[in-house]
Amino acid sequence: MPVIKRRMVMQFWLALALGLALRLVFVLHAPRIAGDTLIYGDIAKNWMQYHVYGFAESAAGPIPTLIRLPGYPLFLALCFRIFGDDQYTAVMLVQCLIDLGTCVLMADLARCVFGQRAALVVLWLGALCPFTANYVASPLTETLSLACIAVAFYGLERWRLQRTGWNRWLWMIAAALAYAVLLRPEQGLLAVAIVPAMVWIAVRREGGFHGTAPVATLALCVVLPLVPWTARNWRTFHVFQPLVPRDATDPGELVPRGFNRWYRTWAIDFASTEDVYWNWNTALIDINDIPTRAFDTEDQYNRVAALLNEHNETFNATAKLDSAFGVLAKERIADDPIRYYVALPVARLLNMVLRPRTEMMEIALEWWKWSRHPAKTAFSSAYALLNLAYFALGGTGLWRWRHRQWDGYAVLGWSTVAFLLLRCALLLTLDNSEPRYTLEFFPLLTLWAGALFFCPSAKGAGSHQPRSGSDRRVAECVQHDASRGVELFRKDSMGPAGKTP
C-alpha cells in the first residue's frame, strides 16, 4: 500500500475512533433523558403494548395523540423491541453509529466534489463536532434528521452520476426524504430543496420533461407515508391533519394564540423559551424572568404581573387569560410593527445560530453572568467561539466554492443553499428560540468547509474548472504523472478509480 494512501486510511479510522470516543463521553457522562424523550418513549411503548398512539394515561388506558409524528416513535419501538423497554442507553449507542455514518457520507460527498484532502477535513470536522455529538446523548429526532440530510444530498449526487433514471440512488433519496418528514414536519423543506434539483437534472439531461417520471415517483413516495397517518387522525379525532399542529396541541385543547403572540412581541433568547414559554399552563412564570423590553409602559407591566399572578395560582391557562395577553400583544404590535415583524424574528434567528450550544449541559441559561459562574461562563464563551468558527469555515467555503463556479457541481451547490435558506425562512416564523433548530446546518457547514481544501491535480489549475455539471471527479492533491491524471479524470466518478459506483 502506498505511503500516502496508508496515511489517509489511518487518518480516516483515527477520526472515527475519536468521534466515537467523543460521543461515548456524552452518552456516559451527560445523557439527557427528559421532556420530549419521555413523550416519544411513552408513545412507542403504548403503540407496541396497547396499539394506541398516545402518551398520556387515563383509567381506561392510553389516550391517543397527534402532537408528534410517528417517525421517531417507530425508531424507539424498534430499539425497545431489540434491547428492551426504556433501554435509552442502547438507543443512544445506536445513535452514535448513525451519527458517525452521517460524518462518513458527508466526507465521501466532499471527496467527490473537492478531493481526498477535503474529504479528510470534512470527516474530522464532523466527527469532532461537539454540537451534533451532544445530541446523540439525547434520544430525540435530531440525530436521525441529520442522517436523512446527509443521505439525501449524497444520493442526489450519486443519482446524477448514474445518468438519472431508475436506480438504487433514487430509492435511497425517496426513503431519506420520506422518513425525514415522518421525523419532523418542517423536514419537508428538504424535499423542497432536493426534488426541484432532480427535475432540473432530468430535464437538462433528457431534453424535456419526459424524463422526469422517476422524480415524480419519488415525490409520490415522499407523500405516501403520510396517508395512513392522515387517515388515522381523521378516524380518531375527526380532523384533517397530515402533519402535526403548529402549537403541538391535541383537538379540543386550548390553543394559546394570545399568549404566544404576546410572547413574540419581546422574546429573543432561549432562556425565555425555557423560563416562560414552556411554563405556560404547566408551571410558575416569574415576572422577574421577563426582560424589560416586554413592557412599553408601566401599565403594561402591571397588567402582565396581574395576569401572571392569576396564572400562577393554579398553573391553568384559561381562555380569558389568553385573550387578555392577546390584547396586550395587539397594543405592542401597533406601537412598533417593525419590531414585531422584522427585528425580533431576525434576532431570534441570530440567537439560534450564535448562542453557545450548551442547552443540553448542566450550565445556567444565563451563561453570560460571569459573577455567578465564571468557569461555566468561560466554557460557554469558548463553545460560542467554536460554533462561530464552524459557521465561518462553512460560509467562507461556500463563497469560495461559488466563486469557482461550483467546480462543476452547481445543482448540488444550489440545492444545499436552498435548503439552508428555506430553513432560515421557516425559523423566522417561530415563536420560540431553540439552538437545536439550527443543528441541521452542520452537515452543510462541514461540506462547504471542504471547499477551502479543494486542490486540483498537478496538471491544470483549479480556476479553470468547467462550468457545466460534467460527470468527473476533482483530481486529488497527490503527486502522479500527467497520463495517470488524465486517466483518472476520464474514468473516475464518485467511486474508486476505474470502477462504476
Tab-separated table of C-alpha atoms in Angstrom, residues 110-333:
chain	number	residue	atom	x	y	z
A	110	ALA	CA	-16.710	16.067	-0.224
A	111	ARG	CA	-14.259	13.614	-1.786
A	112	CYS	CA	-16.359	13.507	-4.927
A	113	VAL	CA	-16.562	17.280	-5.165
A	114	PHE	CA	-13.327	18.642	-3.690
A	115	GLY	CA	-10.882	15.731	-3.497
A	116	GLN	CA	-9.312	13.429	-0.930
A	117	ARG	CA	-7.737	16.087	1.271
A	118	ALA	CA	-11.048	17.917	1.636
A	119	ALA	CA	-12.773	14.636	2.474
A	120	LEU	CA	-10.480	14.073	5.449
A	121	VAL	CA	-11.052	17.618	6.686
A	122	VAL	CA	-14.825	17.223	6.410
A	123	LEU	CA	-14.643	13.905	8.239
A	124	TRP	CA	-12.617	15.390	11.093
A	125	LEU	CA	-14.912	18.420	11.346
A	126	GLY	CA	-17.976	16.191	11.503
A	127	ALA	CA	-16.569	13.519	13.791
A	128	LEU	CA	-15.233	16.008	16.346
A	129	CYS	CA	-18.176	18.412	16.221
A	130	PRO	CA	-19.341	18.541	19.865
A	131	PHE	CA	-22.687	20.121	18.964
A	132	THR	CA	-24.008	17.225	16.912
A	133	ALA	CA	-22.249	14.709	19.179
A	134	ASN	CA	-24.049	16.132	22.209
A	135	TYR	CA	-27.464	15.362	20.728
A	136	VAL	CA	-26.520	11.719	20.301
A	137	ALA	CA	-26.805	11.547	24.107
A	138	SER	CA	-30.422	12.690	23.995
A	139	PRO	CA	-32.980	10.379	22.364
A	140	LEU	CA	-34.571	12.989	20.115
A	141	THR	CA	-35.144	13.375	16.378
A	142	GLU	CA	-32.036	15.466	15.677
A	143	THR	CA	-29.513	12.673	15.019
A	144	LEU	CA	-31.802	10.870	12.589
A	145	SER	CA	-32.741	14.142	10.876
A	146	LEU	CA	-29.072	14.909	10.237
A	147	ALA	CA	-28.630	11.418	8.791
A	148	CYS	CA	-31.562	11.973	6.415
A	149	ILE	CA	-30.000	15.226	5.218
A	150	ALA	CA	-26.677	13.510	4.534
A	151	VAL	CA	-28.299	10.574	2.720
A	152	ALA	CA	-30.464	12.889	0.596
A	153	PHE	CA	-27.628	15.088	-0.671
A	154	TYR	CA	-25.240	12.163	-1.073
A	155	GLY	CA	-27.883	10.263	-3.016
A	156	LEU	CA	-28.607	13.314	-5.170
A	157	GLU	CA	-25.041	13.433	-6.475
A	158	ARG	CA	-24.863	9.668	-6.893
A	159	TRP	CA	-28.135	9.697	-8.831
A	160	ARG	CA	-26.818	12.427	-11.118
A	161	LEU	CA	-23.663	10.471	-11.860
A	162	GLN	CA	-25.708	7.346	-12.618
A	163	ARG	CA	-27.284	9.228	-15.535
A	164	THR	CA	-30.506	9.729	-13.502
A	165	GLY	CA	-33.401	7.393	-14.261
A	166	TRP	CA	-34.454	4.386	-12.182
A	167	ASN	CA	-31.644	3.230	-9.936
A	168	ARG	CA	-30.980	2.440	-6.296
A	169	TRP	CA	-29.999	6.025	-5.515
A	170	LEU	CA	-33.467	7.209	-6.487
A	171	TRP	CA	-34.995	4.927	-3.872
A	172	MET	CA	-32.403	5.917	-1.305
A	173	ILE	CA	-33.308	9.579	-1.758
A	174	ALA	CA	-37.016	8.731	-1.585
A	175	ALA	CA	-36.544	6.828	1.678
A	176	ALA	CA	-34.471	9.626	3.229
A	177	LEU	CA	-36.957	12.349	2.271
A	178	ALA	CA	-39.986	10.332	3.375
A	179	TYR	CA	-38.507	9.392	6.727
A	180	ALA	CA	-37.280	12.957	7.301
A	181	VAL	CA	-40.884	14.187	7.035
A	182	LEU	CA	-42.044	11.472	9.433
A	183	LEU	CA	-39.449	12.667	11.954
A	184	ARG	CA	-40.223	16.380	11.920
A	185	PRO	CA	-42.847	18.263	9.898
A	186	GLU	CA	-40.506	21.051	8.783
A	187	GLN	CA	-38.192	18.497	7.194
A	188	GLY	CA	-40.458	18.648	4.189
A	189	LEU	CA	-38.198	21.559	3.272
A	190	LEU	CA	-35.509	19.008	2.457
A	191	ALA	CA	-37.748	17.589	-0.261
A	192	VAL	CA	-38.498	21.117	-1.471
A	193	ALA	CA	-34.751	21.644	-1.960
A	194	ILE	CA	-33.959	18.212	-3.446
A	195	VAL	CA	-36.883	17.407	-5.770
A	196	PRO	CA	-36.644	20.558	-7.966
A	197	ALA	CA	-32.903	19.900	-8.306
A	198	MET	CA	-33.679	16.397	-9.556
A	199	VAL	CA	-36.253	17.743	-12.009
A	200	TRP	CA	-33.669	20.217	-13.317
A	201	ILE	CA	-31.086	17.452	-13.786
A	202	ALA	CA	-33.568	15.179	-15.571
A	203	VAL	CA	-34.837	17.934	-17.872
A	204	ARG	CA	-31.335	19.051	-18.804
A	205	ARG	CA	-30.173	15.508	-19.453
A	206	GLU	CA	-33.239	14.207	-21.311
A	207	GLY	CA	-34.015	17.431	-23.151
A	208	GLY	CA	-37.559	17.705	-21.780
A	209	PHE	CA	-39.988	16.677	-19.079
A	210	HIS	CA	-40.483	13.185	-20.499
A	211	GLY	CA	-37.534	12.030	-18.392
A	212	THR	CA	-38.970	13.211	-15.076
A	213	ALA	CA	-41.142	10.150	-14.355
A	214	PRO	CA	-38.630	8.788	-11.789
A	215	VAL	CA	-38.651	12.129	-9.960
A	216	ALA	CA	-42.465	12.220	-9.963
A	217	THR	CA	-42.483	8.718	-8.496
A	218	LEU	CA	-40.015	9.806	-5.827
A	219	ALA	CA	-42.205	12.787	-4.900
A	220	LEU	CA	-45.170	10.443	-4.561
A	221	CYS	CA	-43.150	8.141	-2.313
A	222	VAL	CA	-42.348	11.081	-0.021
A	223	VAL	CA	-46.051	11.818	0.471
A	224	LEU	CA	-47.381	8.260	0.683
A	225	PRO	CA	-46.266	7.540	4.295
A	226	LEU	CA	-48.376	10.488	5.441
A	227	VAL	CA	-51.570	8.932	4.035
A	228	PRO	CA	-52.117	6.358	6.823
A	229	TRP	CA	-51.165	8.982	9.418
A	230	THR	CA	-53.720	11.426	7.990
A	231	ALA	CA	-56.382	8.712	7.810
A	232	ARG	CA	-55.695	7.732	11.416
A	233	ASN	CA	-56.052	11.326	12.585
A	234	TRP	CA	-59.337	11.689	10.720
A	235	ARG	CA	-60.695	8.441	12.122
A	236	THR	CA	-59.566	9.123	15.697
A	237	PHE	CA	-60.017	12.886	16.022
A	238	HIS	CA	-62.214	13.780	13.016
A	239	VAL	CA	-59.723	16.399	11.861
A	240	PHE	CA	-57.680	16.662	8.681
A	241	GLN	CA	-54.094	16.753	9.936
A	242	PRO	CA	-51.438	15.338	7.576
A	243	LEU	CA	-48.572	16.515	9.830
A	244	VAL	CA	-48.868	17.888	13.395
A	245	PRO	CA	-50.498	21.078	14.741
A	246	ARG	CA	-48.220	24.100	14.824
A	247	ASP	CA	-48.919	24.616	18.540
A	248	ALA	CA	-48.478	20.943	19.469
A	249	THR	CA	-51.990	20.637	20.885
A	250	ASP	CA	-54.487	17.827	20.501
A	251	PRO	CA	-58.027	18.550	19.246
A	252	GLY	CA	-60.145	20.116	21.985
A	253	GLU	CA	-57.197	21.613	23.887
A	254	LEU	CA	-56.863	25.364	24.285
A	255	VAL	CA	-54.515	26.862	21.701
A	256	PRO	CA	-52.716	29.791	23.443
A	257	ARG	CA	-52.739	32.118	20.437
A	258	GLY	CA	-52.976	35.283	22.544
A	259	PHE	CA	-50.138	34.354	24.893
A	260	ASN	CA	-47.931	33.134	22.047
A	261	ARG	CA	-48.486	36.341	20.120
A	262	TRP	CA	-47.619	38.439	23.159
A	263	TYR	CA	-44.523	36.299	23.723
A	264	ARG	CA	-43.410	37.017	20.156
A	265	THR	CA	-43.502	40.763	20.860
A	266	TRP	CA	-40.395	40.544	23.055
A	267	ALA	CA	-38.799	37.064	23.147
A	268	ILE	CA	-35.303	36.520	21.753
A	269	ASP	CA	-33.169	34.219	23.897
A	270	PHE	CA	-33.525	30.521	24.652
A	271	ALA	CA	-33.633	31.400	28.355
A	272	SER	CA	-37.051	32.969	27.793
A	273	THR	CA	-38.193	29.838	25.983
A	274	GLU	CA	-37.431	27.671	28.994
A	275	ASP	CA	-38.420	30.079	31.773
A	276	VAL	CA	-41.582	31.496	30.232
A	277	TYR	CA	-42.782	29.874	27.010
A	278	TRP	CA	-42.609	26.263	28.202
A	279	ASN	CA	-44.028	27.105	31.646
A	280	TRP	CA	-47.310	28.429	30.296
A	281	ASN	CA	-50.141	26.222	31.541
A	282	THR	CA	-47.716	23.910	33.375
A	283	ALA	CA	-45.500	25.736	35.910
A	284	LEU	CA	-44.656	29.025	37.610
A	285	ILE	CA	-43.828	32.027	35.425
A	286	ASP	CA	-41.787	34.602	37.339
A	287	ILE	CA	-42.151	38.139	36.034
A	288	ASN	CA	-38.515	38.735	37.005
A	289	ASP	CA	-37.548	36.262	34.266
A	290	ILE	CA	-39.144	38.504	31.656
A	291	PRO	CA	-36.822	41.207	30.227
A	292	THR	CA	-37.784	44.879	30.413
A	293	ARG	CA	-38.259	45.103	26.631
A	294	ALA	CA	-41.504	43.160	27.166
A	295	PHE	CA	-43.122	46.282	28.660
A	296	ASP	CA	-43.560	49.541	26.770
A	297	THR	CA	-45.241	51.247	29.714
A	298	GLU	CA	-45.656	50.791	33.450
A	299	ASP	CA	-49.304	49.998	32.834
A	300	GLN	CA	-48.333	47.040	30.661
A	301	TYR	CA	-46.010	45.777	33.382
A	302	ASN	CA	-48.787	45.935	35.984
A	303	ARG	CA	-51.256	44.157	33.705
A	304	VAL	CA	-48.800	41.383	32.919
A	305	ALA	CA	-47.980	40.986	36.617
A	306	ALA	CA	-51.677	40.632	37.450
A	307	LEU	CA	-52.230	38.076	34.675
A	308	LEU	CA	-49.223	36.011	35.725
A	309	ASN	CA	-50.342	36.049	39.356
A	310	GLU	CA	-53.676	34.630	38.229
A	311	HIS	CA	-51.927	32.003	36.107
A	312	ASN	CA	-49.541	31.007	38.908
A	313	GLU	CA	-52.363	30.289	41.340
A	314	THR	CA	-53.332	27.097	39.517
A	315	PHE	CA	-50.933	26.868	36.551
A	316	ASN	CA	-54.094	26.663	34.488
A	317	ALA	CA	-54.326	28.807	31.363
A	318	THR	CA	-57.905	29.828	30.674
A	319	ALA	CA	-59.394	31.354	27.538
A	320	LYS	CA	-59.884	34.599	29.481
A	321	LEU	CA	-56.188	34.787	30.380
A	322	ASP	CA	-55.141	34.005	26.843
A	323	SER	CA	-57.458	36.672	25.452
A	324	ALA	CA	-56.009	39.285	27.842
A	325	PHE	CA	-52.492	38.515	26.618
A	326	GLY	CA	-53.813	38.792	23.071
A	327	VAL	CA	-54.976	42.361	23.806
A	328	LEU	CA	-51.517	43.229	25.141
A	329	ALA	CA	-49.937	41.762	22.020
A	330	LYS	CA	-52.171	43.827	19.765
A	331	GLU	CA	-51.156	47.023	21.584
A	332	ARG	CA	-47.440	46.287	21.365
A	333	ILE	CA	-47.601	45.363	17.692
